[in-house]
Short mmCIF file of N, CA, C and O in Angstrom, two decimals:
data_model
loop_
_atom_site.label_atom_id
_atom_site.label_comp_id
_atom_site.label_asym_id
_atom_site.label_seq_id
_atom_site.Cartn_x
_atom_site.Cartn_y
_atom_site.Cartn_z
N MET A 948 -16.22 -0.86 -21.21
CA MET A 948 -16.49 -0.79 -19.78
C MET A 948 -15.19 -0.50 -19.03
O MET A 948 -14.18 -1.13 -19.25
N THR A 949 -15.22 0.47 -18.13
CA THR A 949 -14.05 0.85 -17.35
C THR A 949 -14.03 0.07 -16.05
O THR A 949 -15.03 0.01 -15.34
N THR A 950 -12.89 -0.53 -15.75
CA THR A 950 -12.77 -1.26 -14.50
C THR A 950 -12.29 -0.33 -13.40
O THR A 950 -11.76 0.75 -13.66
N THR A 951 -12.45 -0.77 -12.16
CA THR A 951 -11.98 0.01 -11.03
C THR A 951 -10.47 0.20 -11.11
O THR A 951 -9.96 1.28 -10.85
N SER A 952 -9.76 -0.83 -11.53
CA SER A 952 -8.31 -0.74 -11.66
C SER A 952 -7.92 0.34 -12.68
O SER A 952 -7.01 1.12 -12.44
N GLN A 953 -8.60 0.39 -13.79
CA GLN A 953 -8.30 1.42 -14.78
C GLN A 953 -8.58 2.80 -14.22
O GLN A 953 -7.82 3.73 -14.41
N THR A 954 -9.66 2.94 -13.50
CA THR A 954 -10.01 4.23 -12.91
C THR A 954 -8.95 4.64 -11.90
O THR A 954 -8.53 5.79 -11.87
N LEU A 955 -8.49 3.71 -11.09
CA LEU A 955 -7.45 4.01 -10.11
C LEU A 955 -6.14 4.37 -10.82
O LEU A 955 -5.45 5.32 -10.42
N GLN A 956 -5.80 3.66 -11.87
CA GLN A 956 -4.59 3.99 -12.63
C GLN A 956 -4.71 5.39 -13.25
O GLN A 956 -3.74 6.15 -13.27
N GLN A 957 -5.87 5.71 -13.74
CA GLN A 957 -6.08 7.04 -14.32
C GLN A 957 -5.95 8.11 -13.24
O GLN A 957 -5.40 9.18 -13.48
N GLU A 958 -6.46 7.82 -12.06
CA GLU A 958 -6.35 8.77 -10.94
C GLU A 958 -4.88 8.99 -10.57
O GLU A 958 -4.44 10.12 -10.38
N ARG A 959 -4.13 7.90 -10.48
CA ARG A 959 -2.70 8.01 -10.17
C ARG A 959 -1.98 8.82 -11.24
O ARG A 959 -1.16 9.69 -10.93
N ALA A 960 -2.26 8.51 -12.49
CA ALA A 960 -1.61 9.20 -13.60
C ALA A 960 -1.93 10.69 -13.59
O ALA A 960 -1.04 11.52 -13.76
N ALA A 961 -3.18 11.03 -13.37
CA ALA A 961 -3.57 12.44 -13.37
C ALA A 961 -2.91 13.20 -12.23
O ALA A 961 -2.42 14.33 -12.42
N SER A 962 -2.85 12.59 -11.06
CA SER A 962 -2.20 13.23 -9.92
C SER A 962 -0.70 13.40 -10.18
O SER A 962 -0.13 14.46 -9.91
N ALA A 963 -0.07 12.35 -10.69
CA ALA A 963 1.37 12.42 -10.98
C ALA A 963 1.64 13.50 -12.03
O ALA A 963 2.61 14.26 -11.91
N TRP A 964 0.81 13.57 -13.04
CA TRP A 964 1.01 14.58 -14.09
C TRP A 964 0.89 16.00 -13.51
O TRP A 964 1.66 16.89 -13.88
N ALA A 965 -0.06 16.19 -12.61
CA ALA A 965 -0.21 17.51 -11.97
C ALA A 965 1.05 17.87 -11.18
O ALA A 965 1.49 19.03 -11.21
N GLN A 966 1.64 16.89 -10.51
CA GLN A 966 2.89 17.15 -9.78
C GLN A 966 4.03 17.48 -10.75
O GLN A 966 4.83 18.38 -10.50
N ILE A 967 4.08 16.75 -11.85
CA ILE A 967 5.12 16.99 -12.86
C ILE A 967 4.97 18.39 -13.44
O ILE A 967 5.97 19.09 -13.67
N GLU A 968 3.75 18.84 -13.65
CA GLU A 968 3.54 20.19 -14.16
C GLU A 968 4.04 21.24 -13.18
O GLU A 968 4.55 22.28 -13.59
N GLN A 969 3.90 20.98 -11.87
CA GLN A 969 4.44 21.90 -10.87
C GLN A 969 5.97 21.95 -10.96
O GLN A 969 6.57 23.02 -10.89
N VAL A 970 6.58 20.79 -11.08
CA VAL A 970 8.04 20.71 -11.17
C VAL A 970 8.54 21.37 -12.45
O VAL A 970 9.62 21.95 -12.47
N GLU A 971 7.75 21.30 -13.49
CA GLU A 971 8.11 21.90 -14.78
C GLU A 971 8.43 23.39 -14.62
O GLU A 971 9.26 23.94 -15.34
N ALA A 972 7.79 24.05 -13.67
CA ALA A 972 8.00 25.48 -13.45
C ALA A 972 9.33 25.79 -12.75
O ALA A 972 9.75 26.94 -12.70
N GLU A 973 9.98 24.76 -12.21
CA GLU A 973 11.25 24.95 -11.51
C GLU A 973 12.41 25.07 -12.50
O GLU A 973 12.26 24.79 -13.68
N ASN A 974 13.58 25.42 -11.97
CA ASN A 974 14.75 25.54 -12.85
C ASN A 974 15.26 24.17 -13.28
O ASN A 974 14.87 23.15 -12.73
N GLU A 975 16.14 24.17 -14.26
CA GLU A 975 16.62 22.92 -14.85
C GLU A 975 17.34 22.05 -13.83
O GLU A 975 17.16 20.83 -13.81
N LYS A 976 18.15 22.64 -12.98
CA LYS A 976 18.88 21.87 -11.96
C LYS A 976 17.90 21.14 -11.05
O LYS A 976 18.08 19.96 -10.75
N PHE A 977 16.87 21.83 -10.60
CA PHE A 977 15.86 21.23 -9.75
C PHE A 977 15.18 20.06 -10.46
O PHE A 977 15.04 18.98 -9.90
N ARG A 978 14.76 20.29 -11.71
CA ARG A 978 14.07 19.24 -12.47
C ARG A 978 14.95 18.00 -12.63
O ARG A 978 14.47 16.87 -12.47
N LYS A 979 16.21 18.20 -12.94
CA LYS A 979 17.11 17.06 -13.12
C LYS A 979 17.32 16.30 -11.81
O LYS A 979 17.31 15.07 -11.79
N GLU A 980 17.51 17.02 -10.72
CA GLU A 980 17.68 16.36 -9.42
C GLU A 980 16.41 15.63 -9.01
O GLU A 980 16.46 14.51 -8.50
N TYR A 981 15.27 16.26 -9.24
CA TYR A 981 13.99 15.64 -8.91
C TYR A 981 13.82 14.36 -9.74
O TYR A 981 13.43 13.32 -9.22
N GLY A 982 14.11 14.45 -11.03
CA GLY A 982 13.97 13.28 -11.90
C GLY A 982 14.84 12.12 -11.46
O GLY A 982 14.38 10.98 -11.39
N SER A 983 16.09 12.40 -11.15
CA SER A 983 16.99 11.33 -10.70
C SER A 983 16.52 10.74 -9.38
O SER A 983 16.57 9.53 -9.17
N LEU A 984 16.06 11.59 -8.50
CA LEU A 984 15.56 11.14 -7.20
C LEU A 984 14.33 10.24 -7.37
O LEU A 984 14.28 9.13 -6.82
N ILE A 985 13.37 10.68 -8.15
CA ILE A 985 12.15 9.90 -8.37
C ILE A 985 12.47 8.56 -9.00
O ILE A 985 11.92 7.53 -8.62
N ARG A 986 13.40 8.54 -9.93
CA ARG A 986 13.77 7.28 -10.59
C ARG A 986 14.35 6.26 -9.61
O ARG A 986 14.19 5.07 -9.80
N GLY A 987 15.01 6.73 -8.56
CA GLY A 987 15.61 5.82 -7.60
C GLY A 987 14.75 5.45 -6.40
O GLY A 987 15.06 4.50 -5.67
N LEU A 988 13.66 6.17 -6.19
CA LEU A 988 12.85 5.92 -5.00
C LEU A 988 12.21 4.53 -4.93
O LEU A 988 12.20 3.93 -3.85
N PRO A 989 11.69 3.97 -6.02
CA PRO A 989 11.11 2.62 -5.89
C PRO A 989 12.13 1.60 -5.39
O PRO A 989 11.82 0.79 -4.50
N ALA A 990 13.34 1.64 -5.91
CA ALA A 990 14.38 0.70 -5.45
C ALA A 990 14.72 0.94 -3.99
O ALA A 990 14.94 0.00 -3.22
N MET A 991 14.75 2.20 -3.59
CA MET A 991 15.05 2.53 -2.20
C MET A 991 13.96 1.99 -1.27
O MET A 991 14.26 1.43 -0.21
N ILE A 992 12.71 2.14 -1.68
CA ILE A 992 11.60 1.63 -0.87
C ILE A 992 11.70 0.11 -0.76
O ILE A 992 11.52 -0.46 0.33
N LEU A 993 11.99 -0.55 -1.87
CA LEU A 993 12.07 -2.01 -1.86
C LEU A 993 13.24 -2.52 -1.02
O LEU A 993 13.15 -3.57 -0.40
N SER A 994 14.34 -1.80 -1.01
CA SER A 994 15.51 -2.28 -0.26
C SER A 994 15.51 -1.81 1.19
O SER A 994 15.91 -2.57 2.07
N ASP A 995 15.07 -0.58 1.45
CA ASP A 995 15.16 -0.02 2.80
C ASP A 995 13.82 0.06 3.54
O ASP A 995 13.81 0.19 4.75
N GLY A 996 12.73 0.05 2.79
CA GLY A 996 11.42 0.19 3.40
C GLY A 996 10.87 1.59 3.21
O GLY A 996 11.62 2.55 2.99
N LEU A 997 9.56 1.69 3.29
CA LEU A 997 8.89 2.97 3.06
C LEU A 997 9.26 4.00 4.13
O LEU A 997 9.60 5.14 3.81
N ALA A 998 9.20 3.62 5.40
CA ALA A 998 9.47 4.58 6.47
C ALA A 998 10.88 5.14 6.38
O ALA A 998 11.08 6.35 6.53
N GLN A 999 11.88 4.29 6.13
CA GLN A 999 13.25 4.78 6.02
C GLN A 999 13.41 5.70 4.81
O GLN A 999 14.14 6.69 4.87
N THR A 1000 12.74 5.37 3.72
CA THR A 1000 12.82 6.21 2.53
C THR A 1000 12.19 7.57 2.79
O THR A 1000 12.76 8.61 2.41
N LEU A 1001 11.05 7.59 3.44
CA LEU A 1001 10.41 8.86 3.78
C LEU A 1001 11.28 9.68 4.73
O LEU A 1001 11.42 10.89 4.57
N ALA A 1002 11.89 9.01 5.71
CA ALA A 1002 12.78 9.71 6.64
C ALA A 1002 13.98 10.30 5.90
O ALA A 1002 14.41 11.43 6.19
N PHE A 1003 14.53 9.56 4.93
CA PHE A 1003 15.62 10.06 4.12
C PHE A 1003 15.21 11.34 3.38
O PHE A 1003 15.93 12.34 3.39
N LEU A 1004 14.05 11.31 2.74
CA LEU A 1004 13.58 12.48 1.99
C LEU A 1004 13.40 13.68 2.91
O LEU A 1004 13.80 14.80 2.56
N LEU A 1005 12.83 13.45 4.07
CA LEU A 1005 12.63 14.55 5.02
C LEU A 1005 13.97 15.08 5.53
O LEU A 1005 14.16 16.29 5.66
N ALA A 1006 14.89 14.20 5.84
CA ALA A 1006 16.20 14.62 6.35
C ALA A 1006 16.93 15.47 5.32
O ALA A 1006 17.54 16.49 5.67
N LYS A 1007 16.87 15.06 4.07
CA LYS A 1007 17.56 15.81 3.01
C LYS A 1007 16.85 17.11 2.68
O LYS A 1007 17.47 18.05 2.21
N GLY A 1008 15.55 17.17 2.90
CA GLY A 1008 14.79 18.35 2.53
C GLY A 1008 14.48 19.31 3.66
O GLY A 1008 14.01 20.42 3.42
N LYS A 1009 14.76 18.92 4.91
CA LYS A 1009 14.34 19.75 6.03
C LYS A 1009 15.09 21.07 6.14
O LYS A 1009 14.53 22.07 6.55
N GLU A 1010 16.35 21.06 5.78
CA GLU A 1010 17.14 22.30 5.86
C GLU A 1010 16.72 23.30 4.80
O GLU A 1010 16.79 24.50 5.02
N ASP A 1011 16.33 22.80 3.67
CA ASP A 1011 15.99 23.66 2.55
C ASP A 1011 14.74 23.10 1.86
O ASP A 1011 14.83 22.16 1.09
N ARG A 1012 13.61 23.66 2.16
CA ARG A 1012 12.34 23.15 1.63
C ARG A 1012 12.17 23.41 0.14
O ARG A 1012 11.16 23.05 -0.43
N THR A 1013 13.16 24.03 -0.47
CA THR A 1013 13.11 24.22 -1.91
C THR A 1013 13.85 23.11 -2.64
O THR A 1013 13.94 23.13 -3.86
N LYS A 1014 14.37 22.12 -1.91
CA LYS A 1014 15.10 21.02 -2.52
C LYS A 1014 14.15 19.99 -3.13
O LYS A 1014 13.02 19.82 -2.66
N PRO A 1015 14.61 19.31 -4.15
CA PRO A 1015 13.79 18.26 -4.77
C PRO A 1015 13.36 17.16 -3.78
O PRO A 1015 12.29 16.59 -3.93
N HIS A 1016 14.17 16.90 -2.77
CA HIS A 1016 13.84 15.87 -1.78
C HIS A 1016 12.54 16.23 -1.06
O HIS A 1016 11.68 15.37 -0.84
N PHE A 1017 12.42 17.49 -0.68
CA PHE A 1017 11.21 17.92 0.02
C PHE A 1017 10.00 17.86 -0.91
O PHE A 1017 8.93 17.42 -0.52
N ALA A 1018 10.19 18.27 -2.15
CA ALA A 1018 9.10 18.21 -3.13
C ALA A 1018 8.65 16.77 -3.34
O ALA A 1018 7.45 16.48 -3.36
N ALA A 1019 9.61 15.85 -3.48
CA ALA A 1019 9.27 14.43 -3.69
C ALA A 1019 8.50 13.89 -2.48
O ALA A 1019 7.51 13.17 -2.64
N TYR A 1020 8.94 14.25 -1.28
CA TYR A 1020 8.23 13.82 -0.07
C TYR A 1020 6.80 14.35 -0.07
O TYR A 1020 5.85 13.60 0.18
N GLN A 1021 6.66 15.64 -0.35
CA GLN A 1021 5.33 16.26 -0.36
C GLN A 1021 4.41 15.60 -1.40
O GLN A 1021 3.25 15.34 -1.12
N HIS A 1022 4.92 15.35 -2.58
CA HIS A 1022 4.11 14.75 -3.64
C HIS A 1022 3.66 13.36 -3.25
O HIS A 1022 2.47 13.03 -3.38
N LEU A 1023 4.57 12.55 -2.76
CA LEU A 1023 4.24 11.18 -2.37
C LEU A 1023 3.30 11.16 -1.18
O LEU A 1023 2.29 10.46 -1.17
N SER A 1024 3.61 11.95 -0.18
CA SER A 1024 2.79 11.99 1.04
C SER A 1024 1.37 12.46 0.75
O SER A 1024 0.40 11.85 1.21
N ALA A 1025 1.24 13.51 -0.02
CA ALA A 1025 -0.09 14.06 -0.31
C ALA A 1025 -0.97 13.03 -1.02
O ALA A 1025 -2.12 12.82 -0.64
N TYR A 1026 -0.41 12.38 -2.04
CA TYR A 1026 -1.23 11.43 -2.79
C TYR A 1026 -1.57 10.20 -1.96
O TYR A 1026 -2.73 9.79 -1.90
N VAL A 1027 -0.58 9.60 -1.31
CA VAL A 1027 -0.84 8.37 -0.57
C VAL A 1027 -1.76 8.63 0.62
O VAL A 1027 -2.68 7.84 0.88
N CYS A 1028 -1.57 9.73 1.32
CA CYS A 1028 -2.47 10.05 2.43
C CYS A 1028 -3.91 10.24 1.95
O CYS A 1028 -4.85 9.79 2.59
N GLN A 1029 -4.06 10.88 0.81
CA GLN A 1029 -5.41 11.06 0.24
C GLN A 1029 -6.03 9.72 -0.11
O GLN A 1029 -7.19 9.46 0.18
N ARG A 1030 -5.25 8.83 -0.71
CA ARG A 1030 -5.76 7.50 -1.10
C ARG A 1030 -6.14 6.66 0.11
O ARG A 1030 -7.11 5.91 0.08
N LEU A 1031 -5.34 6.76 1.17
CA LEU A 1031 -5.58 5.94 2.36
C LEU A 1031 -6.44 6.65 3.40
O LEU A 1031 -6.65 6.13 4.48
N THR A 1032 -6.88 7.84 3.06
CA THR A 1032 -7.63 8.71 3.97
C THR A 1032 -6.91 8.87 5.30
O THR A 1032 -7.52 8.84 6.37
N ALA A 1033 -5.61 9.04 5.22
CA ALA A 1033 -4.80 9.30 6.41
C ALA A 1033 -4.96 10.77 6.77
O ALA A 1033 -4.96 11.63 5.90
N ASP A 1034 -5.09 11.03 8.04
CA ASP A 1034 -5.37 12.40 8.48
C ASP A 1034 -4.12 13.13 8.97
O ASP A 1034 -4.22 14.13 9.64
N ARG A 1035 -2.94 12.60 8.64
CA ARG A 1035 -1.70 13.27 9.02
C ARG A 1035 -0.60 12.97 8.01
O ARG A 1035 -0.83 12.25 7.05
N ASP A 1036 0.55 13.50 8.27
CA ASP A 1036 1.74 13.29 7.45
C ASP A 1036 1.97 11.79 7.23
O ASP A 1036 1.76 10.98 8.13
N LEU A 1037 2.40 11.42 6.03
CA LEU A 1037 2.55 10.00 5.69
C LEU A 1037 3.53 9.28 6.61
O LEU A 1037 3.24 8.17 7.06
N LEU A 1038 4.67 9.86 6.89
CA LEU A 1038 5.62 9.18 7.77
C LEU A 1038 5.02 8.95 9.14
O LEU A 1038 5.11 7.85 9.70
N GLN A 1039 4.38 9.95 9.69
CA GLN A 1039 3.72 9.77 11.00
C GLN A 1039 2.64 8.71 10.94
O GLN A 1039 2.48 7.91 11.86
N TRP A 1040 1.92 8.68 9.84
CA TRP A 1040 0.84 7.70 9.68
C TRP A 1040 1.39 6.28 9.65
O TRP A 1040 0.92 5.42 10.37
N VAL A 1041 2.41 6.02 8.83
CA VAL A 1041 2.93 4.65 8.72
C VAL A 1041 3.61 4.20 10.00
O VAL A 1041 3.62 3.00 10.29
N LEU A 1042 4.15 5.13 10.77
CA LEU A 1042 4.79 4.75 12.02
C LEU A 1042 3.80 4.35 13.11
O LEU A 1042 4.17 3.66 14.06
N HIS A 1043 2.55 4.75 12.96
CA HIS A 1043 1.57 4.50 14.02
C HIS A 1043 0.44 3.55 13.61
O HIS A 1043 -0.45 3.28 14.40
N GLU A 1044 0.46 3.07 12.39
CA GLU A 1044 -0.61 2.17 11.94
C GLU A 1044 -0.14 0.72 11.94
O GLU A 1044 1.01 0.42 12.21
N SER A 1045 -1.04 -0.17 11.62
CA SER A 1045 -0.75 -1.61 11.64
C SER A 1045 0.20 -2.00 10.50
O SER A 1045 0.39 -1.24 9.54
N SER A 1046 0.74 -3.19 10.60
CA SER A 1046 1.63 -3.67 9.55
C SER A 1046 0.87 -3.84 8.23
O SER A 1046 1.43 -3.63 7.15
N GLY A 1047 -0.40 -4.18 8.30
CA GLY A 1047 -1.21 -4.27 7.08
C GLY A 1047 -1.36 -2.92 6.41
O GLY A 1047 -1.27 -2.82 5.18
N ASP A 1048 -1.59 -1.88 7.20
CA ASP A 1048 -1.69 -0.52 6.65
C ASP A 1048 -0.34 -0.06 6.09
O ASP A 1048 -0.29 0.63 5.07
N TYR A 1049 0.73 -0.46 6.76
CA TYR A 1049 2.08 -0.11 6.27
C TYR A 1049 2.30 -0.74 4.89
O TYR A 1049 2.80 -0.09 3.98
N ARG A 1050 1.89 -2.00 4.74
CA ARG A 1050 2.03 -2.67 3.44
C ARG A 1050 1.17 -2.00 2.38
O ARG A 1050 1.59 -1.84 1.23
N ARG A 1051 -0.04 -1.61 2.75
CA ARG A 1051 -0.92 -0.89 1.81
C ARG A 1051 -0.29 0.43 1.38
O ARG A 1051 -0.31 0.80 0.20
N ALA A 1052 0.28 1.16 2.33
CA ALA A 1052 0.93 2.43 2.02
C ALA A 1052 2.14 2.21 1.12
O ALA A 1052 2.38 2.98 0.18
N THR A 1053 2.88 1.15 1.37
CA THR A 1053 4.04 0.83 0.53
C THR A 1053 3.59 0.49 -0.88
O THR A 1053 4.15 1.01 -1.86
N SER A 1054 2.58 -0.33 -0.98
CA SER A 1054 2.07 -0.72 -2.30
C SER A 1054 1.56 0.49 -3.07
O SER A 1054 1.84 0.66 -4.26
N GLU A 1055 0.80 1.35 -2.41
CA GLU A 1055 0.26 2.54 -3.07
C GLU A 1055 1.39 3.50 -3.45
O GLU A 1055 1.34 4.12 -4.52
N SER A 1056 2.39 3.62 -2.60
CA SER A 1056 3.54 4.48 -2.91
C SER A 1056 4.25 4.01 -4.16
O SER A 1056 4.60 4.80 -5.03
N LEU A 1057 4.49 2.70 -4.25
CA LEU A 1057 5.17 2.15 -5.41
C LEU A 1057 4.34 2.34 -6.69
O LEU A 1057 4.89 2.66 -7.75
N ALA A 1058 3.04 2.15 -6.57
CA ALA A 1058 2.17 2.32 -7.74
C ALA A 1058 2.17 3.78 -8.21
O ALA A 1058 2.22 4.05 -9.42
N TYR A 1059 2.14 4.70 -7.26
CA TYR A 1059 2.15 6.12 -7.61
C TYR A 1059 3.51 6.53 -8.20
O TYR A 1059 3.58 7.26 -9.20
N LEU A 1060 4.58 6.04 -7.57
CA LEU A 1060 5.91 6.35 -8.08
C LEU A 1060 6.14 5.82 -9.48
O LEU A 1060 6.91 6.39 -10.24
N HIS A 1061 5.46 4.73 -9.82
CA HIS A 1061 5.55 4.21 -11.18
C HIS A 1061 5.16 5.29 -12.19
O HIS A 1061 5.84 5.49 -13.19
N TRP A 1062 4.09 6.01 -11.89
CA TRP A 1062 3.64 7.07 -12.80
C TRP A 1062 4.59 8.26 -12.78
O TRP A 1062 4.95 8.80 -13.83
N LEU A 1063 5.00 8.69 -11.58
CA LEU A 1063 5.95 9.80 -11.52
C LEU A 1063 7.23 9.46 -12.28
O LEU A 1063 7.76 10.28 -13.04
N LYS A 1064 7.72 8.24 -12.09
CA LYS A 1064 8.94 7.80 -12.76
C LYS A 1064 8.78 7.82 -14.28
O LYS A 1064 9.67 8.30 -15.00
N ARG A 1065 7.68 7.33 -14.77
CA ARG A 1065 7.46 7.33 -16.22
C ARG A 1065 7.41 8.74 -16.78
O ARG A 1065 7.95 9.02 -17.85
N PHE A 1066 6.78 9.64 -16.05
CA PHE A 1066 6.69 11.01 -16.53
C PHE A 1066 8.04 11.72 -16.50
O PHE A 1066 8.37 12.46 -17.43
N VAL A 1067 8.85 11.51 -15.45
CA VAL A 1067 10.18 12.15 -15.44
C VAL A 1067 11.07 11.54 -16.51
O VAL A 1067 11.91 12.24 -17.09
N GLU A 1068 10.90 10.25 -16.80
CA GLU A 1068 11.65 9.64 -17.90
C GLU A 1068 11.23 10.24 -19.24
O GLU A 1068 12.06 10.50 -20.10
N ALA A 1069 9.94 10.48 -19.39
CA ALA A 1069 9.45 11.09 -20.63
C ALA A 1069 10.01 12.51 -20.80
O ALA A 1069 10.30 12.94 -21.92
N LYS A 1070 10.19 13.20 -19.69
CA LYS A 1070 10.75 14.56 -19.72
C LYS A 1070 12.28 14.53 -19.82
O LYS A 1070 12.89 15.57 -20.02
N ASP A 1071 12.87 13.37 -19.61
CA ASP A 1071 14.31 13.19 -19.62
C ASP A 1071 14.98 14.03 -18.53
O ASP A 1071 16.02 14.64 -18.75
N TRP A 1072 14.36 14.03 -17.34
CA TRP A 1072 14.92 14.75 -16.20
C TRP A 1072 15.80 13.79 -15.44
O TRP A 1072 15.35 12.94 -14.69
N ARG A 1073 17.09 13.94 -15.58
CA ARG A 1073 18.05 13.20 -14.76
C ARG A 1073 19.29 14.04 -14.62
O ARG A 1073 19.66 14.77 -15.54
N SER A 1074 19.90 13.92 -13.46
CA SER A 1074 21.11 14.71 -13.23
C SER A 1074 22.25 14.14 -14.05
O SER A 1074 22.21 12.99 -14.48
N ASP A 1075 23.26 14.95 -14.24
CA ASP A 1075 24.42 14.52 -15.02
C ASP A 1075 25.15 13.36 -14.35
O ASP A 1075 25.75 12.53 -15.01
N GLU A 1076 25.07 13.29 -13.00
CA GLU A 1076 25.70 12.17 -12.29
C GLU A 1076 24.91 10.89 -12.48
O GLU A 1076 25.45 9.82 -12.38
N GLY A 1077 23.57 11.00 -12.68
CA GLY A 1077 22.71 9.83 -12.76
C GLY A 1077 22.71 9.32 -14.12
O GLY A 1077 22.15 8.55 -14.70
#
């Protein structure tokens, strides 16, 4: 018998894997930077908060939308917004919703990043500095 939790975990894993397959098509430098970034995002969210982490990703990726920061933001935002049925960009959504919704978005972000992190570790994508 499949539980709801298992189904949700499978959904997260499948979505994360689809994102990883997109990144796989990028050059090696991009993949390594993306991998190092994804590996550090859970700690950043826990120490700085979800909104600050999202703002960081956008700030680093706004000048050049081909940067891993922008890709990481897009991947996280798309999945979490879909899960929470948010009708706008994730940063805008968390800035205008209740503290309970902010906590839900944080929790879902961390759960999703768990899968992305495991997949980038399996691919051994990390920058030489990381």
